[in-house]
XYZ file of C-alpha atoms in Angstrom:
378
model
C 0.000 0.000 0.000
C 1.532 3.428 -0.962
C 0.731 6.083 1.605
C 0.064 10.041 0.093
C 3.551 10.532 2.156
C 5.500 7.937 -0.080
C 3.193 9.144 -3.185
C 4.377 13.152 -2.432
C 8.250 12.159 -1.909
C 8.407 10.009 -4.750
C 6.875 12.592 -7.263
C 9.614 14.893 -5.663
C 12.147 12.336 -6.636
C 11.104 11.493 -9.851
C -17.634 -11.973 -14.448
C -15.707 -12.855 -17.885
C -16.272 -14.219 -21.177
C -13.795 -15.147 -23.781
C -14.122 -15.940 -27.011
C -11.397 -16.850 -29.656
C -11.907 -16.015 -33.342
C -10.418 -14.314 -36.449
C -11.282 -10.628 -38.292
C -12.223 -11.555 -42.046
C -9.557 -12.037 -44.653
C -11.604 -10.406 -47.674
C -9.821 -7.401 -48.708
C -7.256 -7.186 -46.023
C -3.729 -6.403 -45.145
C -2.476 -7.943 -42.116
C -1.115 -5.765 -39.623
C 2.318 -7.905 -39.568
C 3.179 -7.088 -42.857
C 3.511 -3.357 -41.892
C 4.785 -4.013 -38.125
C 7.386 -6.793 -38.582
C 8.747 -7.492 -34.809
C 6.373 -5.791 -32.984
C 4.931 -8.001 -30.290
C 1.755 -5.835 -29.589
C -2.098 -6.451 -29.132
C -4.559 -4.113 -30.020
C -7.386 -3.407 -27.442
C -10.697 -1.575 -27.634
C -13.895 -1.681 -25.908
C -16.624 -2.946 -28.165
C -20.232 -4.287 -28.769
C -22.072 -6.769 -30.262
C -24.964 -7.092 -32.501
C -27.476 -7.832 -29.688
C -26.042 -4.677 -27.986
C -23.929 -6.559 -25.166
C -20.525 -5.042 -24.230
C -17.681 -6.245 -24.561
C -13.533 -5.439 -24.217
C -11.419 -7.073 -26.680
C -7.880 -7.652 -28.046
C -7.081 -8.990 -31.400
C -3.299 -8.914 -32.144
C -1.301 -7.806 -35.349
C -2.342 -11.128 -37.682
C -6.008 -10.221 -37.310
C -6.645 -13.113 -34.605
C -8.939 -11.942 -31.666
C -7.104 -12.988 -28.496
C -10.042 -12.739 -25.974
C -13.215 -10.869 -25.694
C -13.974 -10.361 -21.959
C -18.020 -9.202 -20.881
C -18.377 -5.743 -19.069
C -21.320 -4.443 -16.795
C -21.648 -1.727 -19.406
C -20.210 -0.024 -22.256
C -16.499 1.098 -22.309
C -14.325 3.596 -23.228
C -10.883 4.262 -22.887
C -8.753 1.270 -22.205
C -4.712 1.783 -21.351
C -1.858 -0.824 -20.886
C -0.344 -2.068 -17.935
C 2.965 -1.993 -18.930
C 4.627 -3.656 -16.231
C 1.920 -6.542 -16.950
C 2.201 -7.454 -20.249
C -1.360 -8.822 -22.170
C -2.953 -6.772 -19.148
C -4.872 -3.435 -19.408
C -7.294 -1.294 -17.434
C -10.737 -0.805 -19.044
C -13.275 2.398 -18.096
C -16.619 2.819 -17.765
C -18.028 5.296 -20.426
C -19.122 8.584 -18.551
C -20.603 8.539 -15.596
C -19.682 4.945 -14.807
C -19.035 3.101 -12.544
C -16.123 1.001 -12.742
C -12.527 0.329 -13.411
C -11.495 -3.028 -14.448
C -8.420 -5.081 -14.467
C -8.717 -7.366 -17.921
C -6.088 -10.265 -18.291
C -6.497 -10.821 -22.270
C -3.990 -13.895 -22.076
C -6.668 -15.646 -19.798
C -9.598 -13.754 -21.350
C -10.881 -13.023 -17.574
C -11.234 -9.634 -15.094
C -8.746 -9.675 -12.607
C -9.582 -6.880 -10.656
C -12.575 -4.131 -10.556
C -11.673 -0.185 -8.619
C -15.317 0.453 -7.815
C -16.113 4.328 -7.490
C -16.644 5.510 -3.858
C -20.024 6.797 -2.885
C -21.263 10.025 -4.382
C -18.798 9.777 -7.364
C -18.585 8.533 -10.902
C -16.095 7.560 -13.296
C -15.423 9.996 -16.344
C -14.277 7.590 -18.776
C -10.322 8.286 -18.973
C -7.089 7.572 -16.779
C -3.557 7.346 -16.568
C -1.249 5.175 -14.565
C 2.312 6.347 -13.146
C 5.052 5.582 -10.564
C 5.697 2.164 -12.472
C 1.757 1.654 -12.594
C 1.678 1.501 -8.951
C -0.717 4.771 -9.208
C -3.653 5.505 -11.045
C -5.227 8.523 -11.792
C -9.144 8.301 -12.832
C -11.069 11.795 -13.862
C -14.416 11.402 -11.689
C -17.700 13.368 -11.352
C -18.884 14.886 -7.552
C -22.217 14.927 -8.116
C -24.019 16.157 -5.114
C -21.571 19.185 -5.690
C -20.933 19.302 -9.522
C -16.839 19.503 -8.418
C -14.573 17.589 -10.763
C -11.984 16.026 -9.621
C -8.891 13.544 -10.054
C -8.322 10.786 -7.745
C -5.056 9.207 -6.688
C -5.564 5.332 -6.077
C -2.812 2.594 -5.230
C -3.653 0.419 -8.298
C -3.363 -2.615 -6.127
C -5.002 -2.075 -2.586
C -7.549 0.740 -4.814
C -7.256 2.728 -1.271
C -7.555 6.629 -2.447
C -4.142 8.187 -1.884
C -5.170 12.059 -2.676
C -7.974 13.831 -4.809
C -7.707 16.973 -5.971
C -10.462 19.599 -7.563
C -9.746 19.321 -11.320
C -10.256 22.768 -12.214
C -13.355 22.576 -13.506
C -16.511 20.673 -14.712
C -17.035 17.587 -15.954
C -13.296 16.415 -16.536
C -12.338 13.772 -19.240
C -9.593 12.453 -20.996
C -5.718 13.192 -18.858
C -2.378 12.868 -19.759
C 0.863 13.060 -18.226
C 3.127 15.955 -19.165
C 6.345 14.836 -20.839
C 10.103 15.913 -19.293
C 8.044 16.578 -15.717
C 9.119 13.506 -14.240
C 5.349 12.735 -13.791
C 4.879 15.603 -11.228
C 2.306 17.502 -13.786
C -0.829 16.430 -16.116
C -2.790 18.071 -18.071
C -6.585 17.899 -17.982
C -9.391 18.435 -20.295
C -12.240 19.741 -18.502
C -15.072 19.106 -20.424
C -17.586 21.832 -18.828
C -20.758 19.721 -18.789
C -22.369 18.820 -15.311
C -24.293 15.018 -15.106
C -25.884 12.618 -12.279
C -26.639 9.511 -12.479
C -30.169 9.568 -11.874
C -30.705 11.288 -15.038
C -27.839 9.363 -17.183
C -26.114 11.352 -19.830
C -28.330 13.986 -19.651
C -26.422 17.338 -19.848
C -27.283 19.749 -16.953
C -25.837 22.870 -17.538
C -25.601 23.592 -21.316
C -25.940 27.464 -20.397
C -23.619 28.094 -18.184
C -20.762 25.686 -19.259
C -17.350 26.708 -18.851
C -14.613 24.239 -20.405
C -10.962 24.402 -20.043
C -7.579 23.543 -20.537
C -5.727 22.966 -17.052
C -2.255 21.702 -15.866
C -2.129 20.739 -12.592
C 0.815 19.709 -10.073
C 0.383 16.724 -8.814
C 2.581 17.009 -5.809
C -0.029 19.401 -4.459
C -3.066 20.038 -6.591
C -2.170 23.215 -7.747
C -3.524 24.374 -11.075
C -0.703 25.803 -12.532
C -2.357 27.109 -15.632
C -6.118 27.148 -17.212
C -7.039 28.063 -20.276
C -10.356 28.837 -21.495
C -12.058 29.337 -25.355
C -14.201 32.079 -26.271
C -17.056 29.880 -27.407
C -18.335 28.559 -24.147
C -20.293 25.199 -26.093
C -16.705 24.273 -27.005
C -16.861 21.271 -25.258
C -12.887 20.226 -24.768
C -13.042 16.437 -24.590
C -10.144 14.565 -25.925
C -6.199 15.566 -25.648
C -2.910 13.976 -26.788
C 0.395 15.328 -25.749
C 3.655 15.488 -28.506
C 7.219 14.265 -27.162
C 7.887 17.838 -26.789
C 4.459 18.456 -24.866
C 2.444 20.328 -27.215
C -1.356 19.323 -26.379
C -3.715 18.746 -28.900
C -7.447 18.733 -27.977
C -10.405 17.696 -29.627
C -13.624 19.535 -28.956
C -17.156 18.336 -29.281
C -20.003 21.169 -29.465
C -23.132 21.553 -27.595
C -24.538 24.713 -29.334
C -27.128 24.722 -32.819
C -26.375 22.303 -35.230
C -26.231 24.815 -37.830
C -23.187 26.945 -36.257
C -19.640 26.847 -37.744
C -17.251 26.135 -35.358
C -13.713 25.074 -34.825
C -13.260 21.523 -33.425
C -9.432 20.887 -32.509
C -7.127 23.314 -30.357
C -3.783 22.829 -29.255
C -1.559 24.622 -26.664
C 2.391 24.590 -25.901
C 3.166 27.552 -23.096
C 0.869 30.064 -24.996
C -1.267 32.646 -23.117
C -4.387 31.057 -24.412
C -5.546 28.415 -26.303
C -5.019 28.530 -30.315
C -7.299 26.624 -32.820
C -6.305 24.565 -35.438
C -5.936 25.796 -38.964
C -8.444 24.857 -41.733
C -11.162 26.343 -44.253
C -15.031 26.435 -43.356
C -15.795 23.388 -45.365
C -13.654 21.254 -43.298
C -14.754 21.921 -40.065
C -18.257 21.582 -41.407
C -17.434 18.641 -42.705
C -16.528 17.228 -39.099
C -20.171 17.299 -37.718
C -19.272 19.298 -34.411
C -17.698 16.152 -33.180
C -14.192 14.463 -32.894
C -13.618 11.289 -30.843
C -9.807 10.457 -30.454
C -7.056 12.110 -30.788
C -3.635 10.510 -31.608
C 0.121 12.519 -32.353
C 3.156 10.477 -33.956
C 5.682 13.207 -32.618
C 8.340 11.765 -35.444
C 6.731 12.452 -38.254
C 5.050 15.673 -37.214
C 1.527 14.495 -37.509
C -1.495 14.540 -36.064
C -4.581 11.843 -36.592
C -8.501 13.165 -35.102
C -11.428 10.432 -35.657
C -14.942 11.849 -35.933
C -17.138 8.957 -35.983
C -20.476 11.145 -36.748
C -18.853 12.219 -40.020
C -17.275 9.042 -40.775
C -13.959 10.726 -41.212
C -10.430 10.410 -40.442
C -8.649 13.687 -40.135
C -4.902 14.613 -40.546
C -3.039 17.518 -39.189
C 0.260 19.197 -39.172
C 1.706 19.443 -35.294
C 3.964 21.875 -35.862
C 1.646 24.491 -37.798
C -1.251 22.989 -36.561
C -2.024 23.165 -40.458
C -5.170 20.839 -41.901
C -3.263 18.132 -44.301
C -5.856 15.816 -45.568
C -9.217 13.837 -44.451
C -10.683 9.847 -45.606
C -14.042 8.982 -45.379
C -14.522 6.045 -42.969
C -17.798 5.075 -41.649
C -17.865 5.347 -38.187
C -13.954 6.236 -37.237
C -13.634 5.562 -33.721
C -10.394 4.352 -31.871
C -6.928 5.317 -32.821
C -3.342 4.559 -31.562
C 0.047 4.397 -32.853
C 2.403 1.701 -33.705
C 5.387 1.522 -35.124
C 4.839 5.240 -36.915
C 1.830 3.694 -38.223
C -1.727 5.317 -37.039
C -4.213 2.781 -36.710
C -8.154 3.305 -36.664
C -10.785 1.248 -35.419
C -14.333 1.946 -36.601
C -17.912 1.270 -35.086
C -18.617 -1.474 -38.080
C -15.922 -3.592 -36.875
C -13.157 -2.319 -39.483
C -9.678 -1.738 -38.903
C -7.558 0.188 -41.013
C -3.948 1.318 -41.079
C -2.407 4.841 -42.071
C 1.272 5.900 -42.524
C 1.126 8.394 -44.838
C -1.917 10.875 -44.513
C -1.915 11.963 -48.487
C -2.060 8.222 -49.428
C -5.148 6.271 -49.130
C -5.516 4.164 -45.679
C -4.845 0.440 -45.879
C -7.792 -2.037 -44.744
C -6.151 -4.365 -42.365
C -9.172 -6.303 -40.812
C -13.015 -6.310 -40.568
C -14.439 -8.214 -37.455
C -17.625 -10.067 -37.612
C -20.243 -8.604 -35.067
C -18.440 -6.570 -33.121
C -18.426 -2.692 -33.345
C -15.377 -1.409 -31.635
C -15.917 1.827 -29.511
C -14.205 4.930 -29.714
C -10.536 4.490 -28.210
C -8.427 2.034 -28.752
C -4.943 1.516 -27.247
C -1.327 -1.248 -27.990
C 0.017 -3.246 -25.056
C 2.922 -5.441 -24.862
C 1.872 -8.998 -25.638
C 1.990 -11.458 -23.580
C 5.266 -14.008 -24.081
């Protein structure tokens, strides 16, 4: 068990089901003919025809490994590195649950439950060797967000600390910090669970940007847009720590608006680059947002406009966008972004000029919208 004591010093110092099958050869490139050597597995939350939920990890031939049962639908899912063929799998927002999936064994391991008077907001990260995890979670009886410090193990909460905002979502660690800073993407929009997803405060939501210490809580910087409806949702962060967000809007479906930000030390928060017919074009929604900090690139999914989107990081400069129904999940591998979609494709993309490569479509499963590589295991 890690006491907040140990935690503070050492930031100063530094019910299952499995199933076995295969995706469907027709058409297909499989994924080890572009990532020779790599000894990953790709996993996603996902559904089935007969709307059951599922998490799942197929590796890079195109065979499913396992496909494990969850209470309810899921969202992001991140490796354990220091377990290799394990990952942590969250509830979609508000949930519920954390769990521990072993896709060697096809079976949950282990389940954080969220404490009374809390949920889940669908994202996490895991530091100090995965001994820690960090969960984004909803007070509800106060409308406080806030992030919660847990021993990964024992699940006893370490520290939590107000989040800077409302309705916080997706987190990430800040490179060259040595994990004493994150930055948050507070989403602005107030639920409870008695009325589900319902969103409570569409007219007086206030979304930022905010970095926070995590030594002590401390916001150290938050950054707001002008249009309040900008819902900030989704970040990645470049080796060199530029954030790049995607934003999802709340306002009238027939507004124009900007739907990707990024921010590197700036006094505010600068949209990305592209003409009216683009963001149009995007449907007022983006999903998941990957960077492959080599090549300068930056990959957005927006599943409601079945559309892959490409950006320059550096210029934050619109490159090119592919129709793909449904684009969901991304990650990287190898230099290579991959996609999942919500009919069960998989696709590959190196270079975003160049059409995508289809490397897989799954039979009766419609993968959700993140997806994430973890070590295999031996």
């Amino acid at each position: 068990m890690i006491s907040r004591r140990k935690f503070l010093l050492g930031l100063g110092a530094v019910g299952a089901v499995s199933a076995i099958g295969t995706m469907s050869a027709l058409n297909t490139l499989p994924l080890t003919s572009l990532f020779n050597g790599c000894k990953h597995w790709l996993v996603s939350g996902c559904s089935d025809n007969k709307g059951n939920f599922f998490a799942a990890a197929f590796d890079l031939s195109g065979q499913l490994i396992s496909k494990v049962a969850l209470p309810a639908r899921g969202h992001e899912v991140i490796a354990i590195k220091s377990k290799p063929g394990h990952a942590l799998v969250f509830a979609r927002r508000p949930g519920d649950f954390v769990l521990e999936i072993d896709f060697n064994r096809g079976e949950v391991v282990n389940q954080i439950a969220v404490s009374a008077g809390r949920r889940f907001y669908g994202h996490g990260v895991l530091i100090a060797n995965d001994s820690i995890l960090l969960t984004t979670e909803n007070d509800y009886h106060s409308g406080k967000g806030l992030i919660v410090l847990r021993d990964r193990k024992t699940q006893q909460i370490i520290e939590q600390y107000d989040s800077g905002g409302i309705g916080p979502h997706q987190l990430a660690i800040m490179p060259h910090s040595n994990e004493q800073q994150i930055v948050i993407a507070n989403g602005g929009i107030q639920t409870h669970p008695e009325q589900a997803r319902k969103k409570l405060n569409l007219s007086s939501m206030a979304p930022n940007l905010a970095y926070m210490a995590l030594g002590s809580g401390h916001i150290d910087g938050k950054f707001e847009l002008d249009n309040k409806q900008l819902s900030i949702r989704h970040l990645a962060v470049s080796s060199q720590g530029k954030v790049v967000a995607g934003l999802q809007y709340q306002g009238a479906s027939t507004d124009e608006v900007s739907l990707a930000l990024s921010h590197q030390g700036e006094e505010q928060l600068t949209l990305l680059k592209a003409d009216t017919d683009t963001w149009r074009s995007m449907k007022q929604y983006t999903a998941s947002v990957c960077i492959n900090s080599d090549s300068n690139t930056v990959m957005i999914t927006c599943p409601k406009a079945d559309l892959l989107t490409f950006w320059q990081l550096d210029s934050n400069e619109f490159i090119a966008s592919h129709k793909l129904k449904d684009a969901a999940g991304a990650t990287l591998i190898a230099d290579n972004f991959i996609a999942s979609t919500g009919r069960g494709r998989v696709i590959s993309q190196s270079e975003p000029l160049k059409p995508y490569q289809v490397s897989g479509d799954f039979n009766d499963i419609r993968w959700d919208n993140h997806m994430a590589a973890i070590q295999a295991s031996s």
